Amino acid sequence: MAKRVQDVKPARSKETEAWFRENIAEQKQRYAAIVKEQDGLAAQREKWVEEFLQVIQTKGFNVTGDTRRVIKPSEIAKKPKGRHQVVF
């Protein structure tokens, strides 16, 4: 199959490749630090989720303006197995 013109990438200089490698390494370090911090909050996050579920089942939440709706326990989804994943 022949390559189309838009499929051909221009060659990068050595300086550009070095810059890419350096920046990718820095991004991986930042990502690892964020993951470590988020994993460290796992126990606190579980408490936050429990508190939130308690509030929406007792006080409810604002649907629109001053209208509040209480969520029935049967409407709460079951907790999935595995660890809580934070997407950022």
Coordinates of N, CA, C and O in Angstrom, one line a residue:
M1 N 0.8 -1.2 0.0 CA 0.0 0.0 0.0 C 0.9 1.2 0.0 O 1.8 1.4 0.8
A2 N 0.6 2.1 -0.9 CA 1.5 3.3 -1.0 C 1.1 4.3 0.1 O 0.0 4.4 0.5
K3 N 2.1 5.1 0.6 CA 1.9 6.1 1.6 C 1.3 7.3 1.0 O 1.7 7.7 -0.1
R4 N 0.4 7.9 1.7 CA -0.2 9.1 1.2 C 0.7 10.3 1.7 O 1.4 10.1 2.7
V5 N 0.6 11.4 1.1 CA 1.4 12.5 1.5 C 1.2 12.9 2.9 O 2.2 13.2 3.6
Q6 N 0.0 12.9 3.4 CA -0.3 13.3 4.8 C 0.2 12.3 5.8 O 0.3 12.6 7.0
D7 N 0.6 11.1 5.4 CA 1.0 10.0 6.3 C 2.6 10.1 6.5 O 3.1 9.5 7.4
V8 N 3.2 10.9 5.7 CA 4.7 11.0 5.8 C 5.0 12.1 6.8 O 4.6 13.2 6.7
K9 N 5.8 11.7 7.8 CA 6.2 12.7 8.9 C 7.5 13.3 8.5 O 8.4 12.5 8.1
P10 N 7.7 14.5 8.8 CA 9.1 15.1 8.5 C 10.1 14.6 9.5 O 9.7 14.3 10.7
A11 N 11.3 14.5 9.1 CA 12.4 14.1 10.0 C 12.6 15.1 11.1 O 12.5 16.3 10.9
R12 N 12.8 14.7 12.3 CA 13.1 15.6 13.5 C 14.6 15.7 13.7 O 15.4 14.7 13.5
S13 N 15.0 16.9 14.1 CA 16.4 17.1 14.4 C 16.8 16.4 15.7 O 15.9 16.0 16.5
K14 N 18.1 16.2 15.9 CA 18.5 15.6 17.2 C 18.1 16.4 18.4 O 17.7 15.9 19.4
E15 N 18.2 17.7 18.2 CA 17.8 18.6 19.3 C 16.3 18.5 19.6 O 15.9 18.5 20.8
T16 N 15.5 18.4 18.6 CA 14.0 18.2 18.8 C 13.7 16.9 19.5 O 12.9 16.8 20.4
E17 N 14.4 15.8 19.0 CA 14.2 14.5 19.7 C 14.6 14.5 21.1 O 13.9 14.0 22.0
A18 N 15.7 15.2 21.4 CA 16.2 15.3 22.8 C 15.2 16.1 23.6 O 14.9 15.7 24.8
W19 N 14.6 17.2 23.0 CA 13.6 17.9 23.7 C 12.4 17.1 24.0 O 11.8 17.1 25.1
F20 N 11.9 16.3 23.0 CA 10.8 15.4 23.2 C 11.1 14.4 24.4 O 10.2 14.2 25.3
R21 N 12.2 13.8 24.3 CA 12.5 12.8 25.4 C 12.6 13.4 26.8 O 12.0 12.9 27.7
E22 N 13.1 14.6 26.9 CA 13.2 15.3 28.1 C 11.8 15.7 28.6 O 11.5 15.5 29.8
N23 N 11.0 16.2 27.8 CA 9.6 16.6 28.2 C 8.8 15.4 28.5 O 8.0 15.4 29.5
I24 N 8.9 14.3 27.8 CA 8.2 13.1 28.1 C 8.6 12.6 29.5 O 7.7 12.2 30.3
A25 N 9.9 12.6 29.8 CA 10.4 12.1 31.1 C 9.8 13.0 32.2 O 9.4 12.5 33.2
E26 N 9.8 14.3 32.0 CA 9.2 15.2 33.0 C 7.7 14.9 33.2 O 7.2 14.9 34.3
Q27 N 7.0 14.7 32.1 CA 5.6 14.4 32.2 C 5.3 13.1 33.0 O 4.4 13.1 33.8
K28 N 6.1 12.1 32.7 CA 6.0 10.9 33.5 C 6.3 11.0 34.9 O 5.6 10.4 35.8
Q29 N 7.2 11.9 35.3 CA 7.5 12.2 36.7 C 6.3 12.9 37.3 O 5.9 12.6 38.5
R30 N 5.8 13.9 36.7 CA 4.6 14.6 37.2 C 3.4 13.7 37.4 O 2.7 13.7 38.4
Y31 N 3.2 12.8 36.4 CA 2.1 11.8 36.4 C 2.3 10.9 37.6 O 1.3 10.7 38.4
A32 N 3.5 10.4 37.8 CA 3.8 9.5 38.9 C 3.5 10.2 40.3 O 3.0 9.6 41.2
A33 N 3.9 11.5 40.4 CA 3.6 12.2 41.6 C 2.1 12.4 41.9 O 1.7 12.3 43.0
I34 N 1.4 12.7 40.8 CA -0.1 12.8 40.9 C -0.7 11.5 41.3 O -1.6 11.5 42.2
V35 N -0.3 10.4 40.7 CA -0.8 9.1 41.1 C -0.5 8.8 42.5 O -1.4 8.3 43.3
K36 N 0.7 9.0 43.0 CA 1.1 8.8 44.3 C 0.2 9.6 45.3 O -0.3 9.0 46.3
E37 N 0.0 10.9 45.0 CA -0.8 11.7 45.9 C -2.3 11.2 45.9 O -2.9 11.1 46.9
Q38 N -2.8 10.9 44.7 CA -4.2 10.4 44.6 C -4.4 9.1 45.4 O -5.4 8.9 46.1
D39 N -3.4 8.2 45.2 CA -3.5 6.9 45.9 C -3.4 7.1 47.5 O -4.0 6.4 48.2
G40 N -2.6 8.1 47.9 CA -2.5 8.4 49.3 C -3.9 9.0 49.9 O -4.1 8.9 51.1
L41 N -4.7 9.5 49.0 CA -6.0 10.0 49.5 C -7.1 8.9 49.4 O -8.3 9.2 49.7
A42 N -6.8 7.7 49.1 CA -7.8 6.6 49.0 C -8.7 6.5 50.2 O -9.9 6.4 50.0
A43 N -8.1 6.4 51.4 CA -8.9 6.2 52.6 C -9.9 7.5 52.8 O -11.0 7.3 53.1
Q44 N -9.3 8.7 52.6 CA -10.1 9.9 52.8 C -11.2 9.9 51.7 O -12.3 10.3 52.0
R45 N -10.9 9.5 50.5 CA -11.9 9.5 49.4 C -13.0 8.6 49.7 O -14.2 8.9 49.4
E46 N -12.8 7.5 50.3 CA -13.8 6.5 50.7 C -14.8 7.2 51.7 O -16.0 7.1 51.6
K47 N -14.2 8.0 52.7 CA -15.0 8.7 53.6 C -15.8 9.8 52.9 O -17.0 9.9 53.2
W48 N -15.2 10.5 52.0 CA -16.0 11.5 51.2 C -17.2 10.9 50.5 O -18.2 11.4 50.5
V49 N -16.9 9.7 49.9 CA -18.0 9.1 49.1 C -19.1 8.7 50.1 O -20.3 8.9 49.8
E50 N -18.8 8.1 51.2 CA -19.8 7.7 52.2 C -20.6 8.9 52.7 O -21.8 8.8 52.8
E51 N -19.9 10.0 53.0 CA -20.6 11.2 53.4 C -21.5 11.7 52.4 O -22.6 12.1 52.7
F52 N -21.0 11.7 51.1 CA -21.9 12.2 50.0 C -23.1 11.3 49.9 O -24.2 11.8 49.8
L53 N -23.0 10.0 49.9 CA -24.1 9.1 49.8 C -25.1 9.3 51.0 O -26.3 9.3 50.8
Q54 N -24.6 9.6 52.2 CA -25.4 9.8 53.3 C -26.2 11.1 53.1 O -27.4 11.1 53.4
V55 N -25.6 12.2 52.6 CA -26.2 13.4 52.4 C -27.4 13.3 51.4 O -28.5 13.8 51.6
I56 N -27.1 12.7 50.3 CA -28.1 12.6 49.2 C -29.2 11.7 49.6 O -30.3 11.9 49.0
Q57 N -29.0 10.8 50.5 CA -30.1 9.9 51.0 C -30.9 10.5 52.1 O -32.0 10.1 52.4
T58 N -30.4 11.6 52.8 CA -31.1 12.2 53.9 C -31.6 13.6 53.5 O -32.8 13.8 53.6
K59 N -30.7 14.4 53.2 CA -31.0 15.8 52.8 C -31.4 16.0 51.4 O -32.1 16.9 51.0
G60 N -30.9 15.1 50.5 CA -31.1 15.2 49.1 C -30.1 16.2 48.4 O -29.2 16.6 49.0
F61 N -30.4 16.5 47.2 CA -29.6 17.4 46.4 C -30.4 18.4 45.6 O -31.6 18.1 45.4
N62 N -29.9 19.5 45.2 CA -30.7 20.5 44.5 C -30.8 20.0 43.0 O -29.9 19.8 42.3
V63 N -32.1 19.9 42.6 CA -32.4 19.5 41.2 C -32.4 20.8 40.4 O -31.7 20.9 39.4
T64 N -33.2 21.7 40.8 CA -33.2 23.1 40.2 C -33.5 24.1 41.3 O -34.5 23.8 42.1
G65 N -32.8 25.2 41.3 CA -33.1 26.2 42.3 C -33.2 25.7 43.7 O -32.3 25.1 44.2
D66 N -34.4 25.8 44.3 CA -34.6 25.4 45.7 C -35.2 24.0 45.7 O -35.6 23.6 46.8
T67 N -35.4 23.4 44.6 CA -36.1 22.0 44.6 C -35.0 21.0 45.0 O -34.0 20.9 44.3
R68 N -35.3 20.3 46.1 CA -34.4 19.2 46.5 C -35.0 17.8 46.3 O -36.2 17.7 46.4
R69 N -34.2 16.9 46.0 CA -34.7 15.5 45.8 C -33.8 14.6 46.6 O -32.6 14.6 46.5
V70 N -34.5 13.7 47.4 CA -33.8 12.7 48.2 C -33.7 11.5 47.4 O -34.7 11.0 46.7
I71 N -32.5 10.9 47.4 CA -32.2 9.7 46.6 C -32.5 8.5 47.5 O -32.0 8.4 48.7
K72 N -33.3 7.5 47.0 CA -33.6 6.3 47.8 C -32.4 5.4 47.8 O -31.7 5.3 46.8
P73 N -32.2 4.6 48.8 CA -31.1 3.7 48.8 C -31.1 2.7 47.7 O -30.1 2.3 47.1
S74 N -32.3 2.4 47.2 CA -32.4 1.4 46.0 C -31.9 2.1 44.7 O -31.6 1.3 43.8
E75 N -31.8 3.4 44.7 CA -31.3 4.1 43.5 C -29.8 4.2 43.5 O -29.3 4.6 42.4
I76 N -29.2 3.9 44.6 CA -27.7 4.1 44.6 C -27.1 2.8 44.0 O -27.4 1.7 44.4
A77 N -26.2 3.1 43.1 CA -25.5 1.9 42.4 C -24.6 1.2 43.4 O -24.1 1.9 44.4
K78 N -24.4 -0.1 43.2 CA -23.5 -0.8 44.1 C -22.1 -0.4 43.8 O -21.7 -0.1 42.7
K79 N -21.3 -0.4 44.9 CA -19.9 -0.1 44.8 C -19.2 -1.1 43.9 O -19.3 -2.3 44.2
P80 N -18.5 -0.7 42.9 CA -17.7 -1.7 42.0 C -16.6 -2.3 42.8 O -16.0 -1.7 43.7
K81 N -16.2 -3.4 42.3 CA -15.0 -4.1 42.9 C -13.7 -3.4 42.4 O -13.7 -2.8 41.4
G82 N -12.7 -3.5 43.2 CA -11.4 -2.9 42.8 C -11.2 -1.5 43.4 O -12.1 -1.0 44.1
R83 N -10.1 -0.9 43.1 CA -9.8 0.4 43.7 C -10.5 1.5 42.9 O -10.8 1.3 41.7
H84 N -10.7 2.6 43.6 CA -11.3 3.8 43.0 C -10.3 4.4 42.1 O -9.2 4.7 42.5
Q85 N -10.7 4.6 40.9 CA -9.7 5.2 39.9 C -10.1 6.7 39.7 O -11.2 7.0 39.4
V86 N -9.1 7.5 39.9 CA -9.2 9.0 39.6 C -8.7 9.3 38.3 O -7.6 8.9 37.9
V87 N -9.5 9.9 37.5 CA -9.1 10.3 36.1 C -8.9 11.8 36.1 O -9.7 12.6 36.5
F88 N -7.7 12.2 35.6 CA -7.4 13.6 35.6 C -6.7 13.9 34.3 O -6.3 13.1 33.6

